[in-house]
CSV table of C-alpha atoms in Angstrom, one decimal:
chain,number,residue,atom,x,y,z
A,1,UNK,CA,-26.0,-13.0,42.7
A,2,UNK,CA,-23.8,-10.4,41.0
A,3,UNK,CA,-22.8,-10.7,37.4
A,4,UNK,CA,-19.3,-9.7,36.4
A,5,UNK,CA,-18.7,-7.8,33.3
A,6,UNK,CA,-19.1,-4.4,31.7
A,7,UNK,CA,-22.3,-2.5,30.9
A,8,UNK,CA,-23.0,-1.3,27.4
A,9,UNK,CA,-22.5,2.3,28.5
A,10,UNK,CA,-19.0,1.5,29.9
A,11,UNK,CA,-18.0,-0.2,26.6
A,12,UNK,CA,-19.3,2.7,24.5
A,13,UNK,CA,-17.4,5.2,26.6
A,14,UNK,CA,-14.2,3.2,26.2
A,15,UNK,CA,-14.7,3.0,22.4
A,16,UNK,CA,-15.3,6.7,22.2
A,17,UNK,CA,-12.1,7.5,24.2
A,18,UNK,CA,-10.1,5.2,22.0
A,19,UNK,CA,-11.5,6.6,18.8
A,20,UNK,CA,-10.7,10.2,20.0
A,21,UNK,CA,-7.1,9.2,20.7
A,22,UNK,CA,-6.8,7.5,17.3
A,23,UNK,CA,-8.3,10.6,15.6
A,24,UNK,CA,-5.7,12.8,17.2
A,25,UNK,CA,-2.7,10.5,16.7
A,26,UNK,CA,-3.1,9.7,13.0
A,27,UNK,CA,-2.3,13.2,11.7
A,28,UNK,CA,0.7,13.4,13.9
A,29,UNK,CA,1.8,9.9,12.7
A,30,UNK,CA,1.4,11.0,9.1
A,31,UNK,CA,3.5,14.1,9.7
A,32,UNK,CA,6.2,12.1,11.4
A,33,UNK,CA,6.3,9.6,8.5
A,34,UNK,CA,6.5,12.4,5.9
A,35,UNK,CA,9.4,14.0,7.8
A,36,UNK,CA,11.2,10.6,7.9
A,37,UNK,CA,10.7,10.3,4.1
A,38,UNK,CA,12.2,13.8,3.7
A,39,UNK,CA,15.2,13.0,5.9
A,40,UNK,CA,15.9,10.0,3.7
A,41,UNK,CA,15.6,12.1,0.6
A,42,UNK,CA,17.8,14.8,2.0
A,43,UNK,CA,20.5,12.2,2.8
A,44,UNK,CA,20.2,10.8,-0.7
A,45,UNK,CA,20.3,14.3,-2.3
A,46,UNK,CA,23.5,15.0,-0.3
A,47,UNK,CA,25.1,11.8,-1.6
A,48,UNK,CA,24.0,12.5,-5.1
A,49,UNK,CA,25.4,16.1,-5.0
A,50,UNK,CA,28.7,15.0,-3.6
A,51,UNK,CA,29.1,12.3,-6.3
A,52,UNK,CA,28.0,14.8,-9.0
A,53,UNK,CA,30.6,17.3,-7.9
A,54,UNK,CA,33.3,14.6,-7.8
A,55,UNK,CA,32.3,13.5,-11.3
A,56,UNK,CA,32.4,17.1,-12.6
A,57,UNK,CA,35.8,17.5,-10.9
A,58,UNK,CA,37.1,14.3,-12.5
A,59,UNK,CA,36.0,15.7,-15.9
A,60,UNK,CA,37.6,19.1,-15.3
A,61,UNK,CA,34.2,20.8,-15.7
A,62,UNK,CA,32.9,23.6,-13.6
A,63,UNK,CA,29.2,23.3,-14.5
A,64,UNK,CA,26.8,20.5,-15.4
A,65,UNK,CA,25.2,20.4,-18.8
A,66,UNK,CA,22.3,18.4,-20.1
A,67,UNK,CA,23.6,15.0,-21.3
A,68,UNK,CA,27.1,15.4,-19.9
A,69,UNK,CA,26.5,12.3,-17.7
A,70,UNK,CA,23.7,10.6,-16.0
A,71,UNK,CA,23.0,8.7,-12.7
A,72,UNK,CA,24.8,5.7,-14.2
A,73,UNK,CA,28.1,7.6,-14.0
A,74,UNK,CA,27.8,8.5,-10.3
A,75,UNK,CA,29.6,6.5,-7.6
A,76,UNK,CA,26.5,6.2,-5.4
A,77,UNK,CA,24.0,3.4,-5.1
A,78,UNK,CA,20.4,4.5,-5.5
A,79,UNK,CA,17.3,2.3,-5.1
A,80,UNK,CA,15.6,3.4,-8.3
A,81,UNK,CA,12.3,2.2,-9.7
A,82,UNK,CA,10.5,2.3,-13.0
A,83,UNK,CA,8.3,5.5,-13.0
A,84,UNK,CA,5.2,3.8,-14.4
A,85,UNK,CA,5.2,0.3,-12.8
A,86,UNK,CA,7.2,0.9,-9.6
A,87,UNK,CA,9.3,-2.2,-10.3
A,88,UNK,CA,12.8,-2.0,-8.9
A,89,UNK,CA,15.5,-1.4,-11.5
A,90,UNK,CA,19.0,-2.8,-11.3
A,91,UNK,CA,20.6,0.3,-12.9
A,92,UNK,CA,19.6,4.0,-12.8
A,93,UNK,CA,20.4,5.9,-16.0
A,94,UNK,CA,19.8,9.4,-17.4
A,95,UNK,CA,19.4,12.8,-15.8
A,96,UNK,CA,16.2,11.7,-13.9
A,97,UNK,CA,15.5,8.8,-11.7
A,98,UNK,CA,12.6,7.7,-9.6
A,99,UNK,CA,12.4,6.1,-6.1
A,100,UNK,CA,9.3,5.0,-4.4
A,101,UNK,CA,8.6,8.4,-3.0
A,102,UNK,CA,10.6,11.0,-5.0
A,103,UNK,CA,11.8,11.9,-8.5
A,104,UNK,CA,15.4,13.1,-8.5
A,105,UNK,CA,16.9,15.3,-11.2
A,106,UNK,CA,20.5,16.1,-12.0
A,107,UNK,CA,19.6,19.3,-13.9
A,108,UNK,CA,17.6,21.7,-11.8
A,109,UNK,CA,16.2,24.8,-13.6
A,110,UNK,CA,15.5,28.3,-12.4
A,111,UNK,CA,17.1,30.4,-9.8
A,112,UNK,CA,17.1,31.3,-6.1
A,113,UNK,CA,16.8,34.9,-5.1
A,114,UNK,CA,19.9,36.1,-3.3
A,115,UNK,CA,21.8,32.8,-3.9
A,116,UNK,CA,25.4,32.7,-4.9
A,117,UNK,CA,25.1,29.1,-6.2
A,118,UNK,CA,25.0,27.8,-9.7
A,119,UNK,CA,21.6,26.1,-9.6
A,120,UNK,CA,22.4,23.6,-12.4
A,121,UNK,CA,25.1,22.1,-10.2
A,122,UNK,CA,22.6,21.3,-7.5
A,123,UNK,CA,20.3,18.3,-7.1
A,124,UNK,CA,16.5,18.5,-7.3
A,125,UNK,CA,13.8,16.3,-5.9
A,126,UNK,CA,10.0,16.2,-6.3
A,127,UNK,CA,7.6,14.4,-4.0
A,128,UNK,CA,5.8,11.9,-6.2
A,129,UNK,CA,2.7,10.9,-4.3
A,130,UNK,CA,0.6,11.6,-1.2
A,131,UNK,CA,-0.8,14.8,0.1
A,132,UNK,CA,2.5,16.6,-0.6
A,133,UNK,CA,2.9,15.4,-4.2
A,134,UNK,CA,4.6,18.0,-6.4
A,135,UNK,CA,6.5,19.7,-3.7
A,136,UNK,CA,10.0,20.6,-5.0
A,137,UNK,CA,13.3,20.4,-3.1
A,138,UNK,CA,16.7,21.8,-4.1
A,139,UNK,CA,19.9,20.8,-2.4
A,140,UNK,CA,22.9,23.1,-3.0
A,141,UNK,CA,25.3,21.9,-0.3
A,142,UNK,CA,28.6,23.7,-0.3
A,143,UNK,CA,27.7,25.4,-3.6
A,144,UNK,CA,25.8,28.0,-1.5
A,145,UNK,CA,28.3,30.4,-0.1
A,146,UNK,CA,25.9,33.0,1.1
A,147,UNK,CA,25.7,32.4,4.9
A,148,UNK,CA,22.3,34.0,5.0
A,149,UNK,CA,20.8,31.4,2.6
A,150,UNK,CA,19.9,27.8,3.4
A,151,UNK,CA,21.5,25.1,1.3
A,152,UNK,CA,18.3,23.0,1.3
A,153,UNK,CA,15.2,24.7,-0.2
A,154,UNK,CA,11.5,23.9,-0.7
A,155,UNK,CA,8.8,25.1,-3.0
A,156,UNK,CA,5.3,23.9,-2.5
A,157,UNK,CA,4.1,25.1,-5.9
A,158,UNK,CA,0.5,25.7,-5.0
A,159,UNK,CA,1.2,27.8,-2.0
A,160,UNK,CA,-0.7,25.5,0.3
A,161,UNK,CA,1.8,25.3,3.0
A,162,UNK,CA,3.2,21.8,2.2
A,163,UNK,CA,6.7,22.9,2.9
A,164,UNK,CA,5.7,23.5,6.5
A,165,UNK,CA,5.2,19.8,7.0
A,166,UNK,CA,9.0,19.4,6.5
A,167,UNK,CA,9.8,22.4,8.7
A,168,UNK,CA,10.8,24.5,5.7
A,169,UNK,CA,9.7,27.8,4.3
A,170,UNK,CA,8.5,27.9,0.7
A,171,UNK,CA,10.6,29.9,-1.8
A,172,UNK,CA,9.3,31.6,-4.9
A,173,UNK,CA,10.3,29.2,-7.6
A,174,UNK,CA,10.4,25.5,-8.4
A,175,UNK,CA,13.4,23.8,-9.9
A,176,UNK,CA,12.2,20.4,-11.1
A,177,UNK,CA,10.2,19.8,-14.2
């Protein structure tokens, strides 16, 4: 009489193969998730910049200044949260706002070597948590008129290659405090 079923060795081999596949897939999955978060942030930064420039134009101002207006004056809806509790807020105010994954700033600081853009008119974001926490992003959009410069920049701060996860080269300075 023959018994149907699997031997212990067959089961162990199957478990080892599955665990190897999972071990290889998880880092690729994490990288894909991080790229999707960046795509979402990039889209939001573009909307914020366009709204910021429209607001400056409506005020007949060329450059943004601290306290001139905040996120509450922009004509874009942003899903902001409280920085400490993570609770969703009904209204975003001030020069800085937090989302689940990023901190956005209306007043970037510093400069970009070789750039023609006025940095303070750009929009800045910092990754809030995870392996890439602290990575800075600067979006300049149409403010950057030098065709040799990218209008979306990254700075990993520590020089650990975090910008590479997003497919970007790290530049020499950070813009968000």
